[in-house]
mmCIF file with all atom_site columns, N, CA and C in Angstrom:
data_model
loop_
_atom_site.group_PDB
_atom_site.id
_atom_site.type_symbol
_atom_site.label_atom_id
_atom_site.label_alt_id
_atom_site.label_comp_id
_atom_site.label_asym_id
_atom_site.label_entity_id
_atom_site.label_seq_id
_atom_site.pdbx_PDB_ins_code
_atom_site.Cartn_x
_atom_site.Cartn_y
_atom_site.Cartn_z
_atom_site.occupancy
_atom_site.B_iso_or_equiv
_atom_site.pdbx_formal_charge
_atom_site.auth_seq_id
_atom_site.auth_comp_id
_atom_site.auth_asym_id
_atom_site.auth_atom_id
_atom_site.pdbx_PDB_model_num
ATOM 1   N N  . MET A 1 1  ? 0.869  -1.280 -0.015  1.00 57.00 ? 133 MET A N  1
ATOM 2   C CA . MET A 1 1  ? 0.055  0.009  -0.014  1.00 57.00 ? 133 MET A CA 1
ATOM 3   C C  . MET A 1 1  ? 0.909  1.141  0.012   1.00 57.00 ? 133 MET A C  1
ATOM 4   N N  . ALA A 1 2  ? 0.599  2.141  -0.872  1.00 55.00 ? 134 ALA A N  1
ATOM 5   C CA . ALA A 1 2  ? 1.349  3.358  -1.071  1.00 55.00 ? 134 ALA A CA 1
ATOM 6   C C  . ALA A 1 2  ? 1.157  4.428  0.119   1.00 55.00 ? 134 ALA A C  1
ATOM 7   N N  . ALA A 1 3  ? 2.103  5.081  0.500   1.00 57.00 ? 135 ALA A N  1
ATOM 8   C CA . ALA A 1 3  ? 1.970  6.087  1.535   1.00 57.00 ? 135 ALA A CA 1
ATOM 9   C C  . ALA A 1 3  ? 1.205  7.279  0.979   1.00 57.00 ? 135 ALA A C  1
ATOM 10  N N  . PRO A 1 4  ? 0.256  7.838  1.770   1.00 70.00 ? 136 PRO A N  1
ATOM 11  C CA . PRO A 1 4  ? -0.529 9.037  1.291   1.00 70.00 ? 136 PRO A CA 1
ATOM 12  C C  . PRO A 1 4  ? 0.375  10.167 0.958   1.00 70.00 ? 136 PRO A C  1
ATOM 13  N N  . ARG A 1 5  ? -0.004 10.959 -0.096  1.00 84.00 ? 137 ARG A N  1
ATOM 14  C CA . ARG A 1 5  ? 0.825  12.007 -0.426  1.00 84.00 ? 137 ARG A CA 1
ATOM 15  C C  . ARG A 1 5  ? 0.575  13.285 0.577   1.00 84.00 ? 137 ARG A C  1
ATOM 16  N N  . ASP A 1 6  ? 1.716  13.945 0.796   1.00 89.00 ? 138 ASP A N  1
ATOM 17  C CA . ASP A 1 6  ? 1.494  15.184 1.610   1.00 89.00 ? 138 ASP A CA 1
ATOM 18  C C  . ASP A 1 6  ? 0.871  16.239 0.806   1.00 89.00 ? 138 ASP A C  1
ATOM 19  N N  . GLU A 1 7  ? -0.376 16.731 1.178   1.00 94.00 ? 139 GLU A N  1
ATOM 20  C CA . GLU A 1 7  ? -1.005 17.682 0.481   1.00 94.00 ? 139 GLU A CA 1
ATOM 21  C C  . GLU A 1 7  ? -0.232 18.998 0.397   1.00 94.00 ? 139 GLU A C  1
ATOM 22  N N  . MET A 1 8  ? -0.221 19.513 -0.858  1.00 96.00 ? 140 MET A N  1
ATOM 23  C CA . MET A 1 8  ? 0.473  20.893 -1.118  1.00 96.00 ? 140 MET A CA 1
ATOM 24  C C  . MET A 1 8  ? -0.707 21.868 -1.106  1.00 96.00 ? 140 MET A C  1
ATOM 25  N N  . LEU A 1 9  ? -0.509 22.816 -0.116  1.00 97.00 ? 141 LEU A N  1
ATOM 26  C CA . LEU A 1 9  ? -1.500 23.979 0.057   1.00 97.00 ? 141 LEU A CA 1
ATOM 27  C C  . LEU A 1 9  ? -1.079 25.271 -0.646  1.00 97.00 ? 141 LEU A C  1
ATOM 28  N N  . THR A 1 10 ? -1.994 25.915 -1.170  1.00 97.00 ? 142 THR A N  1
ATOM 29  C CA . THR A 1 10 ? -1.746 27.288 -1.749  1.00 97.00 ? 142 THR A CA 1
ATOM 30  C C  . THR A 1 10 ? -1.693 28.306 -0.384  1.00 97.00 ? 142 THR A C  1
ATOM 31  N N  . ILE A 1 11 ? -1.121 29.508 -0.757  1.00 96.00 ? 143 ILE A N  1
ATOM 32  C CA . ILE A 1 11 ? -1.180 30.394 0.318   1.00 96.00 ? 143 ILE A CA 1
ATOM 33  C C  . ILE A 1 11 ? -2.637 30.817 0.828   1.00 96.00 ? 143 ILE A C  1
ATOM 34  N N  . PRO A 1 12 ? -3.603 30.998 -0.128  1.00 97.00 ? 144 PRO A N  1
ATOM 35  C CA . PRO A 1 12 ? -4.871 31.377 0.262   1.00 97.00 ? 144 PRO A CA 1
ATOM 36  C C  . PRO A 1 12 ? -5.528 30.214 1.092   1.00 97.00 ? 144 PRO A C  1
ATOM 37  N N  . GLN A 1 13 ? -5.242 29.001 0.795   1.00 97.00 ? 145 GLN A N  1
ATOM 38  C CA . GLN A 1 13 ? -5.647 27.894 1.609   1.00 97.00 ? 145 GLN A CA 1
ATOM 39  C C  . GLN A 1 13 ? -5.035 27.951 2.941   1.00 97.00 ? 145 GLN A C  1
ATOM 40  N N  . VAL A 1 14 ? -3.856 28.256 3.103   1.00 97.00 ? 146 VAL A N  1
ATOM 41  C CA . VAL A 1 14 ? -3.159 28.294 4.426   1.00 97.00 ? 146 VAL A CA 1
ATOM 42  C C  . VAL A 1 14 ? -3.774 29.566 5.262   1.00 97.00 ? 146 VAL A C  1
ATOM 43  N N  . VAL A 1 15 ? -3.939 30.713 4.674   1.00 97.00 ? 147 VAL A N  1
ATOM 44  C CA . VAL A 1 15 ? -4.361 31.896 5.461   1.00 97.00 ? 147 VAL A CA 1
ATOM 45  C C  . VAL A 1 15 ? -5.888 31.568 5.884   1.00 97.00 ? 147 VAL A C  1
ATOM 46  N N  . GLU A 1 16 ? -6.588 30.934 5.010   1.00 97.00 ? 148 GLU A N  1
ATOM 47  C CA . GLU A 1 16 ? -8.010 30.560 5.436   1.00 97.00 ? 148 GLU A CA 1
ATOM 48  C C  . GLU A 1 16 ? -8.002 29.604 6.555   1.00 97.00 ? 148 GLU A C  1
ATOM 49  N N  . GLU A 1 17 ? -7.116 28.551 6.568   1.00 95.00 ? 149 GLU A N  1
ATOM 50  C CA . GLU A 1 17 ? -7.138 27.720 7.734   1.00 95.00 ? 149 GLU A CA 1
ATOM 51  C C  . GLU A 1 17 ? -6.547 28.218 8.928   1.00 95.00 ? 149 GLU A C  1
ATOM 52  N N  . ILE A 1 18 ? -5.551 29.090 8.878   1.00 95.00 ? 150 ILE A N  1
ATOM 53  C CA . ILE A 1 18 ? -5.074 29.571 10.174  1.00 95.00 ? 150 ILE A CA 1
ATOM 54  C C  . ILE A 1 18 ? -5.768 30.961 10.512  1.00 95.00 ? 150 ILE A C  1
ATOM 55  N N  . GLY A 1 19 ? -6.612 31.468 9.717   1.00 96.00 ? 151 GLY A N  1
ATOM 56  C CA . GLY A 1 19 ? -7.346 32.622 10.081  1.00 96.00 ? 151 GLY A CA 1
ATOM 57  C C  . GLY A 1 19 ? -6.670 33.869 10.154  1.00 96.00 ? 151 GLY A C  1
ATOM 58  N N  . VAL A 1 20 ? -5.645 34.210 9.308   1.00 96.00 ? 152 VAL A N  1
ATOM 59  C CA . VAL A 1 20 ? -4.905 35.487 9.414   1.00 96.00 ? 152 VAL A CA 1
ATOM 60  C C  . VAL A 1 20 ? -5.065 36.262 8.051   1.00 96.00 ? 152 VAL A C  1
ATOM 61  N N  . PRO A 1 21 ? -4.946 37.584 7.963   1.00 97.00 ? 153 PRO A N  1
ATOM 62  C CA . PRO A 1 21 ? -4.977 38.215 6.773   1.00 97.00 ? 153 PRO A CA 1
ATOM 63  C C  . PRO A 1 21 ? -3.732 37.763 5.909   1.00 97.00 ? 153 PRO A C  1
ATOM 64  N N  . LEU A 1 22 ? -4.049 37.943 4.602   1.00 96.00 ? 154 LEU A N  1
ATOM 65  C CA . LEU A 1 22 ? -2.958 37.568 3.584   1.00 96.00 ? 154 LEU A CA 1
ATOM 66  C C  . LEU A 1 22 ? -1.714 38.441 3.941   1.00 96.00 ? 154 LEU A C  1
ATOM 67  N N  . ALA A 1 23 ? -1.938 39.634 4.031   1.00 97.00 ? 155 ALA A N  1
ATOM 68  C CA . ALA A 1 23 ? -0.730 40.602 4.310   1.00 97.00 ? 155 ALA A CA 1
ATOM 69  C C  . ALA A 1 23 ? 0.023  40.125 5.525   1.00 97.00 ? 155 ALA A C  1
ATOM 70  N N  . THR A 1 24 ? -0.607 39.637 6.604   1.00 97.00 ? 156 THR A N  1
ATOM 71  C CA . THR A 1 24 ? 0.163  39.101 7.747   1.00 97.00 ? 156 THR A CA 1
ATOM 72  C C  . THR A 1 24 ? 1.001  37.893 7.320   1.00 97.00 ? 156 THR A C  1
ATOM 73  N N  . PHE A 1 25 ? 0.463  36.918 6.614   1.00 96.00 ? 157 PHE A N  1
ATOM 74  C CA . PHE A 1 25 ? 1.134  35.910 6.186   1.00 96.00 ? 157 PHE A CA 1
ATOM 75  C C  . PHE A 1 25 ? 2.469  36.229 5.472   1.00 96.00 ? 157 PHE A C  1
ATOM 76  N N  . TYR A 1 26 ? 2.225  37.217 4.425   1.00 95.00 ? 158 TYR A N  1
ATOM 77  C CA . TYR A 1 26 ? 3.347  37.625 3.683   1.00 95.00 ? 158 TYR A CA 1
ATOM 78  C C  . TYR A 1 26 ? 4.363  38.306 4.619   1.00 95.00 ? 158 TYR A C  1
ATOM 79  N N  . ARG A 1 27 ? 3.929  39.018 5.425   1.00 97.00 ? 159 ARG A N  1
ATOM 80  C CA . ARG A 1 27 ? 4.996  39.610 6.458   1.00 97.00 ? 159 ARG A CA 1
ATOM 81  C C  . ARG A 1 27 ? 5.788  38.542 7.235   1.00 97.00 ? 159 ARG A C  1
ATOM 82  N N  . TRP A 1 28 ? 4.952  37.544 7.649   1.00 96.00 ? 160 TRP A N  1
ATOM 83  C CA . TRP A 1 28 ? 5.662  36.475 8.303   1.00 96.00 ? 160 TRP A CA 1
ATOM 84  C C  . TRP A 1 28 ? 6.694  35.731 7.479   1.00 96.00 ? 160 TRP A C  1
ATOM 85  N N  . ARG A 1 29 ? 6.351  35.531 6.178   1.00 93.00 ? 161 ARG A N  1
ATOM 86  C CA . ARG A 1 29 ? 7.244  35.042 5.229   1.00 93.00 ? 161 ARG A CA 1
ATOM 87  C C  . ARG A 1 29 ? 8.498  36.017 4.949   1.00 93.00 ? 161 ARG A C  1
ATOM 88  N N  . GLN A 1 30 ? 8.303  37.245 4.926   1.00 95.00 ? 162 GLN A N  1
ATOM 89  C CA . GLN A 1 30 ? 9.345  38.247 4.767   1.00 95.00 ? 162 GLN A CA 1
ATOM 90  C C  . GLN A 1 30 ? 10.441 38.074 5.928   1.00 95.00 ? 162 GLN A C  1
ATOM 91  N N  . LEU A 1 31 ? 9.753  37.999 7.097   1.00 96.00 ? 163 LEU A N  1
ATOM 92  C CA . LEU A 1 31 ? 10.608 37.809 8.393   1.00 96.00 ? 163 LEU A CA 1
ATOM 93  C C  . LEU A 1 31 ? 10.973 36.539 8.592   1.00 96.00 ? 163 LEU A C  1
ATOM 94  N N  . ARG A 1 32 ? 10.755 35.579 7.823   1.00 94.00 ? 164 ARG A N  1
ATOM 95  C CA . ARG A 1 32 ? 11.172 34.184 8.002   1.00 94.00 ? 164 ARG A CA 1
ATOM 96  C C  . ARG A 1 32 ? 10.555 33.559 9.245   1.00 94.00 ? 164 ARG A C  1
ATOM 97  N N  . LYS A 1 33 ? 9.266  33.883 9.699   1.00 95.00 ? 165 LYS A N  1
ATOM 98  C CA . LYS A 1 33 ? 8.649  33.422 10.777  1.00 95.00 ? 165 LYS A CA 1
ATOM 99  C C  . LYS A 1 33 ? 7.412  32.543 10.404  1.00 95.00 ? 165 LYS A C  1
ATOM 100 N N  . GLY A 1 34 ? 7.125  32.337 9.106   1.00 95.00 ? 166 GLY A N  1
ATOM 101 C CA . GLY A 1 34 ? 6.073  31.586 8.795   1.00 95.00 ? 166 GLY A CA 1
ATOM 102 C C  . GLY A 1 34 ? 6.535  30.096 8.583   1.00 95.00 ? 166 GLY A C  1
ATOM 103 N N  . PRO A 1 35 ? 5.632  29.239 8.142   1.00 96.00 ? 167 PRO A N  1
ATOM 104 C CA . PRO A 1 35 ? 5.954  27.909 7.841   1.00 96.00 ? 167 PRO A CA 1
ATOM 105 C C  . PRO A 1 35 ? 6.922  27.764 6.665   1.00 96.00 ? 167 PRO A C  1
ATOM 106 N N  . LYS A 1 36 ? 7.566  26.723 6.546   1.00 95.00 ? 168 LYS A N  1
ATOM 107 C CA . LYS A 1 36 ? 8.499  26.372 5.549   1.00 95.00 ? 168 LYS A CA 1
ATOM 108 C C  . LYS A 1 36 ? 7.613  26.190 4.202   1.00 95.00 ? 168 LYS A C  1
ATOM 109 N N  . ALA A 1 37 ? 8.144  26.960 3.118   1.00 96.00 ? 169 ALA A N  1
ATOM 110 C CA . ALA A 1 37 ? 7.358  26.852 1.851   1.00 96.00 ? 169 ALA A CA 1
ATOM 111 C C  . ALA A 1 37 ? 8.309  26.427 0.656   1.00 96.00 ? 169 ALA A C  1
ATOM 112 N N  . ILE A 1 38 ? 7.666  26.077 -0.358  1.00 96.00 ? 170 ILE A N  1
ATOM 113 C CA . ILE A 1 38 ? 8.375  25.623 -1.567  1.00 96.00 ? 170 ILE A CA 1
ATOM 114 C C  . ILE A 1 38 ? 7.947  26.676 -2.637  1.00 96.00 ? 170 ILE A C  1
ATOM 115 N N  . LYS A 1 39 ? 8.972  27.171 -3.349  1.00 96.00 ? 171 LYS A N  1
ATOM 116 C CA . LYS A 1 39 ? 8.658  27.974 -4.548  1.00 96.00 ? 171 LYS A CA 1
ATOM 117 C C  . LYS A 1 39 ? 8.793  27.098 -5.798  1.00 96.00 ? 171 LYS A C  1
ATOM 118 N N  . LEU A 1 40 ? 7.734  26.954 -6.603  1.00 96.00 ? 172 LEU A N  1
ATOM 119 C CA . LEU A 1 40 ? 7.759  26.189 -7.727  1.00 96.00 ? 172 LEU A CA 1
ATOM 120 C C  . LEU A 1 40 ? 8.421  27.003 -9.044  1.00 96.00 ? 172 LEU A C  1
ATOM 121 N N  . PRO A 1 41 ? 8.723  26.140 -9.946  1.00 97.00 ? 173 PRO A N  1
ATOM 122 C CA . PRO A 1 41 ? 9.522  26.886 -11.083 1.00 97.00 ? 173 PRO A CA 1
ATOM 123 C C  . PRO A 1 41 ? 8.571  27.950 -11.797 1.00 97.00 ? 173 PRO A C  1
ATOM 124 N N  . ASN A 1 42 ? 7.225  27.819 -11.763 1.00 96.00 ? 174 ASN A N  1
ATOM 125 C CA . ASN A 1 42 ? 6.403  28.783 -12.201 1.00 96.00 ? 174 ASN A CA 1
ATOM 126 C C  . ASN A 1 42 ? 6.177  30.057 -11.324 1.00 96.00 ? 174 ASN A C  1
ATOM 127 N N  . GLY A 1 43 ? 6.823  30.082 -10.156 1.00 95.00 ? 175 GLY A N  1
ATOM 128 C CA . GLY A 1 43 ? 6.612  31.148 -9.284  1.00 95.00 ? 175 GLY A CA 1
ATOM 129 C C  . GLY A 1 43 ? 5.664  30.839 -8.290  1.00 95.00 ? 175 GLY A C  1
ATOM 130 N N  . SER A 1 44 ? 4.879  29.992 -8.320  1.00 96.00 ? 176 SER A N  1
ATOM 131 C CA . SER A 1 44 ? 3.750  29.657 -7.286  1.00 96.00 ? 176 SER A CA 1
ATOM 132 C C  . SER A 1 44 ? 4.410  29.182 -6.028  1.00 96.00 ? 176 SER A C  1
ATOM 133 N N  . VAL A 1 45 ? 3.818  29.507 -4.984  1.00 96.00 ? 177 VAL A N  1
ATOM 134 C CA . VAL A 1 45 ? 4.362  29.016 -3.695  1.00 96.00 ? 177 VAL A CA 1
ATOM 135 C C  . VAL A 1 45 ? 3.439  27.948 -2.986  1.00 96.00 ? 177 VAL A C  1
ATOM 136 N N  . ARG A 1 46 ? 3.983  27.036 -2.440  1.00 97.00 ? 178 ARG A N  1
ATOM 137 C CA . ARG A 1 46 ? 2.910  26.004 -1.879  1.00 97.00 ? 178 ARG A CA 1
ATOM 138 C C  . ARG A 1 46 ? 3.669  25.605 -0.493  1.00 97.00 ? 178 ARG A C  1
ATOM 139 N N  . ILE A 1 47 ? 2.821  25.264 0.354   1.00 97.00 ? 179 ILE A N  1
ATOM 140 C CA . ILE A 1 47 ? 3.116  24.712 1.722   1.00 97.00 ? 179 ILE A CA 1
ATOM 141 C C  . ILE A 1 47 ? 2.701  23.392 1.947   1.00 97.00 ? 179 ILE A C  1
ATOM 142 N N  . ARG A 1 48 ? 3.658  22.544 2.426   1.00 97.00 ? 180 ARG A N  1
ATOM 143 C CA . ARG A 1 48 ? 3.079  20.944 2.704   1.00 97.00 ? 180 ARG A CA 1
ATOM 144 C C  . ARG A 1 48 ? 2.306  21.113 3.909   1.00 97.00 ? 180 ARG A C  1
ATOM 145 N N  . ARG A 1 49 ? 1.203  20.299 4.030   1.00 96.00 ? 181 ARG A N  1
ATOM 146 C CA . ARG A 1 49 ? 0.437  20.289 5.157   1.00 96.00 ? 181 ARG A CA 1
ATOM 147 C C  . ARG A 1 49 ? 1.235  19.826 6.153   1.00 96.00 ? 181 ARG A C  1
ATOM 148 N N  . SER A 1 50 ? 2.206  18.863 6.102   1.00 96.00 ? 182 SER A N  1
ATOM 149 C CA . SER A 1 50 ? 3.003  18.491 7.328   1.00 96.00 ? 182 SER A CA 1
ATOM 150 C C  . SER A 1 50 ? 3.866  19.701 7.810   1.00 96.00 ? 182 SER A C  1
ATOM 151 N N  . ASP A 1 51 ? 4.435  20.621 6.945   1.00 96.00 ? 183 ASP A N  1
ATOM 152 C CA . ASP A 1 51 ? 5.242  21.648 7.343   1.00 96.00 ? 183 ASP A CA 1
ATOM 153 C C  . ASP A 1 51 ? 4.226  22.662 8.081   1.00 96.00 ? 183 ASP A C  1
ATOM 154 N N  . LEU A 1 52 ? 3.074  22.855 7.574   1.00 97.00 ? 184 LEU A N  1
ATOM 155 C CA . LEU A 1 52 ? 2.111  23.702 8.310   1.00 97.00 ? 184 LEU A CA 1
ATOM 156 C C  . LEU A 1 52 ? 1.816  23.166 9.761   1.00 97.00 ? 184 LEU A C  1
ATOM 157 N N  . GLU A 1 53 ? 1.445  22.003 9.848   1.00 95.00 ? 185 GLU A N  1
ATOM 158 C CA . GLU A 1 53 ? 1.148  21.407 11.192  1.00 95.00 ? 185 GLU A CA 1
ATOM 159 C C  . GLU A 1 53 ? 2.407  21.458 12.010  1.00 95.00 ? 185 GLU A C  1
ATOM 160 N N  . ARG A 1 54 ? 3.632  21.150 11.590  1.00 95.00 ? 186 ARG A N  1
ATOM 161 C CA . ARG A 1 54 ? 4.857  21.254 12.332  1.00 95.00 ? 186 ARG A CA 1
ATOM 162 C C  . ARG A 1 54 ? 5.082  22.628 12.882  1.00 95.00 ? 186 ARG A C  1
ATOM 163 N N  . TRP A 1 55 ? 4.760  23.636 11.976  1.00 95.00 ? 187 TRP A N  1
ATOM 164 C CA . TRP A 1 55 ? 4.861  25.089 12.396  1.00 95.00 ? 187 TRP A CA 1
ATOM 165 C C  . TRP A 1 55 ? 4.109  25.344 13.599  1.00 95.00 ? 187 TRP A C  1
ATOM 166 N N  . ILE A 1 56 ? 2.701  25.071 13.303  1.00 94.00 ? 188 ILE A N  1
ATOM 167 C CA . ILE A 1 56 ? 1.721  25.365 14.293  1.00 94.00 ? 188 ILE A CA 1
ATOM 168 C C  . ILE A 1 56 ? 1.963  24.569 15.649  1.00 94.00 ? 188 ILE A C  1
ATOM 169 N N  . ALA A 1 57 ? 2.625  23.385 15.573  1.00 94.00 ? 189 ALA A N  1
ATOM 170 C CA . ALA A 1 57 ? 3.055  22.764 16.804  1.00 94.00 ? 189 ALA A CA 1
ATOM 171 C C  . ALA A 1 57 ? 4.116  23.554 17.552  1.00 94.00 ? 189 ALA A C  1
ATOM 172 N N  . THR A 1 58 ? 4.977  24.040 16.748  1.00 93.00 ? 190 THR A N  1
ATOM 173 C CA . THR A 1 58 ? 6.149  24.849 17.515  1.00 93.00 ? 190 THR A CA 1
ATOM 174 C C  . THR A 1 58 ? 5.525  26.146 18.111  1.00 93.00 ? 190 THR A C  1
ATOM 175 N N  . LEU A 1 59 ? 4.479  26.722 17.464  1.00 91.00 ? 191 LEU A N  1
ATOM 176 C CA . LEU A 1 59 ? 3.830  27.769 18.221  1.00 91.00 ? 191 LEU A CA 1
ATOM 177 C C  . LEU A 1 59 ? 3.245  27.485 19.519  1.00 91.00 ? 191 LEU A C  1
ATOM 178 N N  . GLU A 1 60 ? 2.593  26.199 19.581  1.00 87.00 ? 192 GLU A N  1
ATOM 179 C CA . GLU A 1 60 ? 1.947  25.763 20.741  1.00 87.00 ? 192 GLU A CA 1
ATOM 180 C C  . GLU A 1 60 ? 2.904  25.616 21.774  1.00 87.00 ? 192 GLU A C  1
ATOM 181 N N  . GLU A 1 61 ? 4.134  25.071 21.413  1.00 77.00 ? 193 GLU A N  1
ATOM 182 C CA . GLU A 1 61 ? 5.131  24.758 22.466  1.00 77.00 ? 193 GLU A CA 1
ATOM 183 C C  . GLU A 1 61 ? 5.725  26.050 22.959  1.00 77.00 ? 193 GLU A C  1
ATOM 184 N N  . ALA A 1 62 ? 5.743  27.127 22.217  1.00 73.00 ? 194 ALA A N  1
ATOM 185 C CA . ALA A 1 62 ? 6.365  28.339 22.647  1.00 73.00 ? 194 ALA A CA 1
ATOM 186 C C  . ALA A 1 62 ? 5.390  29.244 23.463  1.00 73.00 ? 194 ALA A C  1
ATOM 187 N N  . ALA A 1 63 ? 4.082  28.862 23.354  1.00 70.00 ? 195 ALA A N  1
ATOM 188 C CA . ALA A 1 63 ? 3.035  29.585 24.084  1.00 70.00 ? 195 ALA A CA 1
ATOM 189 C C  . ALA A 1 63 ? 3.085  29.363 25.661  1.00 70.00 ? 195 ALA A C  1
#
């Protein structure tokens, strides 16, 4: 049985899920405080669901 693929989320999907404005998310990326992201050859940015969940877990630990 094949392992499930790690879902690749768009930035709009991520900001909707975590409930922050798009500008806030881009500021976090600029400050390197957001989740790890992948820039595709066409310029699109994706965030693996596992990276988003790991990033959220680090915020919980820091709280």
